[in-house]
């Protein structure tokens, strides 16, 4: 059985299958709705139900309070239709956003490479190519008792059918442990995508700063490779942080790119490298390296931040102190269940 979903202010009506969430139906129809955690925890996908009935599903009582349910609000990532429904969502137009319907992509694991002691590169040859914007992510379908996990695409678009995921093992994490210890080359696996609104605002034609930590390098790498392949001549700076040299992956690749492209600058930073090592680069955190490199003046740039929430927050603070504000800062946070339940600042709409 299916129902019709009308999405305002677009005035678009789509069909929603039985047991399909509002968010999944919209994304598969090529309609973007605001979302983040996709597990009913962060409230980013909250919408108003103008007409009809919905089942709120697994929405947490923190993200969707009882009085909000009474007022006709729901979380698109959890809500399922119980009749024809009309919703109103906070949808922003973006001239650089492509409308790409989400699809399922079966494929075969072509190779698995250790990138650092804690991060593996997982390469999947898809049965058909996936079209995506550099910076977007996919959901990887793991065994049913584990569920799906989100990973950014680390390769540039248009590189054939093989995609790359950089997966850091999380202590106690069922999904990353399975990927590191059980997944093998030759295994069949399915992913869905693309998801997300983290992409380069190319129409701005402004110098770009990419700030990343840990396996958060995935999206910036895809974006930078895409920009350089297109022949962008705008200044591009990557500030990338890890704890130690052994965790600093794709280091040689970025050094080579900086050598080959006058407009690309690479600033690696290590926060916990042993004092007696031969490391001659910056010692400290990503935001500190950026402040030092730009002399605390970020005006005129677009900044793209990807990594854990604490790193993102520190970088936002540094950028704002250096006179770069919300409209020029774009983020992709690696959100855990605990992170998702943190109260977002009312000062900012996007970051």
XYZ file of C-alpha atoms in Angstrom:
351
model
C 0.000 0.000 0.000
C 1.213 3.528 -0.702
C 0.170 7.087 0.119
C 0.748 10.472 -1.480
C 3.034 13.015 0.166
C 2.799 16.689 -0.795
C 5.849 18.765 0.115
C 5.413 22.494 0.652
C 6.535 25.100 -0.274
C 7.518 23.157 -3.413
C 3.969 21.995 -4.109
C 5.420 18.652 -5.243
C 3.546 15.384 -4.643
C 5.346 12.036 -4.508
C 4.339 8.464 -3.738
C 5.496 6.921 -0.453
C 5.582 3.146 -0.075
C 4.330 1.304 2.965
C 6.939 1.430 5.778
C 9.046 3.994 3.866
C 10.037 7.128 5.772
C 9.240 10.619 4.542
C 12.944 11.408 4.211
C 13.795 8.281 2.234
C 10.898 8.817 -0.165
C 11.843 12.447 -0.736
C 15.533 11.755 -1.331
C 14.787 8.901 -3.718
C 12.544 11.299 -5.643
C 15.419 13.774 -5.919
C 13.933 16.182 -3.356
C 16.300 17.364 -0.647
C 14.980 17.787 2.889
C 17.197 19.031 5.751
C 18.653 16.096 7.699
C 21.758 14.984 9.551
C 21.849 11.936 11.849
C 18.998 9.997 10.141
C 18.261 8.161 13.399
C 15.673 10.408 15.062
C 18.179 12.013 17.411
C 19.285 15.426 16.137
C 15.975 17.082 15.063
C 17.525 18.557 11.899
C 14.796 16.961 9.758
C 11.852 18.331 11.760
C 8.877 19.262 9.540
C 5.296 20.466 10.033
C 2.466 18.075 9.198
C -0.241 20.305 7.676
C -2.687 17.540 6.735
C -2.941 13.802 7.339
C -1.642 11.324 9.896
C 1.861 9.976 10.511
C 3.508 7.403 12.749
C 6.477 9.103 14.464
C 8.466 5.872 14.537
C 11.755 5.853 16.462
C 11.929 9.626 17.023
C 13.484 10.296 20.420
C 11.492 12.229 22.995
C 14.395 14.679 23.178
C 14.462 15.494 19.450
C 10.667 15.494 19.119
C 8.992 16.483 22.367
C 5.409 15.589 23.286
C 4.128 19.138 22.841
C 5.720 19.280 19.366
C 3.933 16.085 18.369
C 0.697 17.665 19.566
C 1.487 20.751 17.467
C 1.798 18.598 14.328
C 5.553 18.321 13.999
C 7.448 15.158 13.095
C 10.938 13.978 12.129
C 11.146 13.135 8.430
C 13.835 10.486 8.995
C 11.505 8.418 11.226
C 7.944 9.325 10.228
C 5.850 6.957 8.122
C 2.546 7.870 6.492
C -0.774 6.549 7.751
C -2.781 8.519 5.157
C -2.148 11.007 2.369
C -0.094 13.750 4.011
C 0.990 17.332 3.352
C 4.113 18.621 5.085
C 5.943 21.926 5.138
C 9.740 21.837 5.276
C 12.450 24.476 5.550
C 13.925 24.023 2.079
C 16.600 26.443 0.903
C 17.466 26.881 -2.754
C 21.169 26.594 -3.556
C 22.424 27.337 -7.073
C 25.281 24.852 -6.675
C 23.156 21.932 -5.476
C 22.452 19.123 -7.917
C 19.168 17.256 -7.619
C 20.344 13.639 -7.595
C 17.846 10.931 -6.621
C 19.082 8.441 -4.026
C 19.422 4.881 -5.370
C 20.715 1.495 -4.223
C 24.055 0.425 -5.723
C 25.167 -3.209 -5.370
C 28.863 -3.851 -5.855
C 31.897 -6.013 -5.098
C 34.724 -5.139 -2.721
C 37.667 -4.807 -5.106
C 40.410 -4.194 -2.527
C 41.038 -3.173 1.070
C 44.164 -1.169 1.897
C 45.532 -0.140 5.306
C 45.952 3.651 5.233
C 47.010 4.054 8.878
C 47.022 1.737 11.920
C 43.357 2.696 12.525
C 42.007 3.626 9.052
C 41.376 1.343 6.086
C 40.598 2.296 2.522
C 37.709 0.170 1.271
C 37.311 0.154 -2.511
C 34.034 -1.057 -4.043
C 33.459 -1.758 -7.739
C 29.793 -0.912 -8.279
C 27.612 -2.715 -10.783
C 26.821 0.712 -12.250
C 28.477 4.113 -11.662
C 27.115 6.422 -8.972
C 26.685 10.104 -9.826
C 27.420 12.387 -6.877
C 28.774 15.794 -5.943
C 32.218 15.785 -4.366
C 31.708 15.975 -0.606
C 28.597 13.804 -0.430
C 28.294 10.503 1.454
C 26.661 7.085 1.127
C 25.002 4.615 3.494
C 26.700 1.214 3.482
C 24.422 -1.760 4.156
C 26.055 -4.058 6.732
C 24.732 -7.355 8.146
C 21.156 -7.007 9.390
C 22.084 -7.197 13.060
C 24.333 -4.162 12.555
C 22.324 -2.043 10.107
C 23.680 0.709 7.855
C 26.542 3.144 8.411
C 27.302 6.447 6.674
C 30.679 7.091 5.038
C 31.892 9.974 2.900
C 33.114 9.227 -0.600
C 36.871 9.810 -0.740
C 37.269 9.622 -4.520
C 36.446 12.349 -7.017
C 33.264 11.991 -9.114
C 33.572 10.607 -12.618
C 36.260 8.029 -11.856
C 34.363 5.041 -13.175
C 32.512 2.492 -11.093
C 35.004 2.142 -8.224
C 34.348 4.204 -5.093
C 36.579 4.643 -2.057
C 35.574 4.799 1.611
C 38.014 5.644 4.415
C 36.899 3.803 7.558
C 38.416 4.461 10.978
C 37.835 1.695 13.479
C 35.871 2.824 16.542
C 36.551 0.918 19.747
C 33.378 -1.015 20.547
C 31.752 0.024 17.272
C 29.984 -2.942 15.680
C 29.962 -1.446 12.171
C 33.593 -0.352 11.873
C 34.808 -3.497 13.654
C 32.981 -5.679 11.115
C 34.390 -3.673 8.210
C 37.951 -3.896 9.567
C 37.903 -7.511 10.706
C 35.333 -9.397 8.613
C 34.903 -7.726 5.224
C 37.072 -9.236 2.481
C 37.954 -8.426 -1.117
C 35.471 -10.196 -3.370
C 32.541 -9.799 -0.960
C 29.288 -8.438 -2.339
C 27.935 -5.345 -0.600
C 25.296 -2.663 -1.267
C 25.355 1.058 -0.666
C 22.731 3.754 -1.154
C 23.234 7.385 -2.041
C 24.276 10.004 -2.616
C 23.347 11.925 0.539
C 24.244 15.286 2.023
C 24.579 18.971 1.191
C 28.317 19.217 1.729
C 29.745 20.350 -1.598
C 31.794 23.188 -3.036
C 29.916 26.410 -3.742
C 31.670 26.853 -7.070
C 29.506 29.742 -8.230
C 30.975 31.908 -5.454
C 34.374 31.863 -7.212
C 36.100 32.521 -3.880
C 39.353 31.143 -2.414
C 38.706 27.946 -0.437
C 39.928 26.611 2.903
C 39.408 22.930 3.695
C 39.872 21.921 7.329
C 39.755 18.229 8.252
C 40.640 15.885 11.080
C 41.086 12.105 11.178
C 39.107 10.188 8.559
C 37.228 13.456 7.957
C 39.761 13.877 5.160
C 37.496 11.820 2.863
C 35.155 14.584 1.701
C 37.803 17.332 1.345
C 39.999 14.948 -0.647
C 37.127 14.259 -3.047
C 36.367 17.976 -3.355
C 39.977 19.012 -3.891
C 40.650 16.281 -6.468
C 37.487 17.349 -8.299
C 38.468 21.025 -8.310
C 42.000 20.352 -9.551
C 40.748 17.934 -12.217
C 38.403 20.637 -13.485
C 41.324 23.060 -13.759
C 40.254 25.459 -10.997
C 42.739 28.304 -10.608
C 41.278 29.667 -7.368
C 43.471 29.409 -4.251
C 42.797 26.127 -2.424
C 44.233 25.398 1.036
C 43.944 22.108 2.911
C 44.644 22.157 6.651
C 44.628 18.557 7.839
C 45.208 17.326 11.371
C 46.060 14.000 12.960
C 47.591 12.960 16.271
C 50.816 11.495 14.909
C 52.765 11.002 11.674
C 51.713 7.354 11.337
C 48.055 8.463 11.267
C 48.642 11.142 8.614
C 47.412 9.423 5.462
C 47.588 10.578 1.826
C 50.359 12.895 3.027
C 52.636 12.187 0.053
C 49.731 12.583 -2.387
C 48.952 16.082 -1.108
C 52.619 17.076 -1.124
C 52.754 16.034 -4.783
C 49.556 17.928 -5.596
C 50.958 21.071 -3.951
C 54.105 20.671 -6.053
C 52.086 20.249 -9.260
C 49.476 22.991 -8.698
C 50.505 26.533 -7.816
C 47.038 27.317 -6.453
C 46.986 24.398 -3.969
C 48.579 24.645 -0.509
C 48.818 21.776 1.958
C 49.195 22.431 5.702
C 49.478 19.233 7.790
C 49.302 19.472 11.580
C 50.107 16.893 14.267
C 48.705 17.370 17.769
C 50.503 14.555 19.634
C 53.658 13.770 17.690
C 56.584 12.701 19.953
C 58.865 15.633 20.715
C 61.985 13.851 19.499
C 60.670 12.883 16.063
C 61.886 14.348 12.769
C 58.539 16.045 12.050
C 59.194 19.592 10.832
C 55.595 20.590 10.117
C 53.099 22.313 12.385
C 52.608 20.889 15.878
C 49.157 21.535 17.276
C 45.511 21.350 16.285
C 43.854 22.066 12.943
C 42.339 25.395 13.986
C 45.691 26.539 15.418
C 47.486 25.623 12.197
C 44.914 27.545 10.154
C 45.224 30.642 12.344
C 49.007 30.553 12.036
C 48.973 29.986 8.266
C 46.454 32.746 7.525
C 47.711 35.101 10.240
C 44.222 35.024 11.803
C 42.576 36.651 8.763
C 40.131 34.457 6.820
C 38.162 37.215 5.098
C 37.108 36.581 1.503
C 37.243 32.769 1.747
C 34.750 29.920 1.752
C 35.573 27.356 4.445
C 34.672 23.651 4.372
C 35.046 21.750 7.650
C 34.832 17.984 8.062
C 35.495 15.894 11.158
C 34.385 15.254 14.737
C 32.193 17.873 16.466
C 34.905 19.117 18.855
C 37.235 19.830 15.930
C 34.448 21.502 13.959
C 33.497 23.737 16.887
C 37.107 24.787 17.479
C 37.530 25.592 13.776
C 34.311 27.625 13.645
C 35.485 29.676 16.626
C 38.846 30.331 15.002
C 37.309 31.277 11.660
C 34.902 33.716 13.275
C 37.669 35.333 15.283
C 39.438 35.724 11.939
C 36.409 37.540 10.459
C 34.724 34.686 8.539
C 31.089 34.089 9.424
C 28.194 31.658 9.012
C 27.314 32.286 5.363
C 30.860 31.363 4.333
C 31.338 28.282 6.566
C 30.089 24.813 5.574
C 30.384 21.756 7.793
C 30.102 17.976 7.739
C 30.136 16.623 11.284
C 30.815 12.978 12.088
C 27.852 12.579 14.470
C 27.555 9.788 17.025
C 24.382 9.090 19.005
C 25.801 11.091 21.918
C 26.820 14.007 19.696
C 23.399 14.136 18.032
C 21.646 14.780 21.328
C 23.666 17.884 22.116
C 21.609 21.063 21.977
C 22.479 23.129 18.902
C 23.205 26.805 19.373
C 20.210 29.025 18.536
C 22.653 31.578 17.069
C 23.285 29.555 13.932
C 20.948 28.061 11.374
C 23.435 25.912 9.410
C 26.665 25.398 11.349
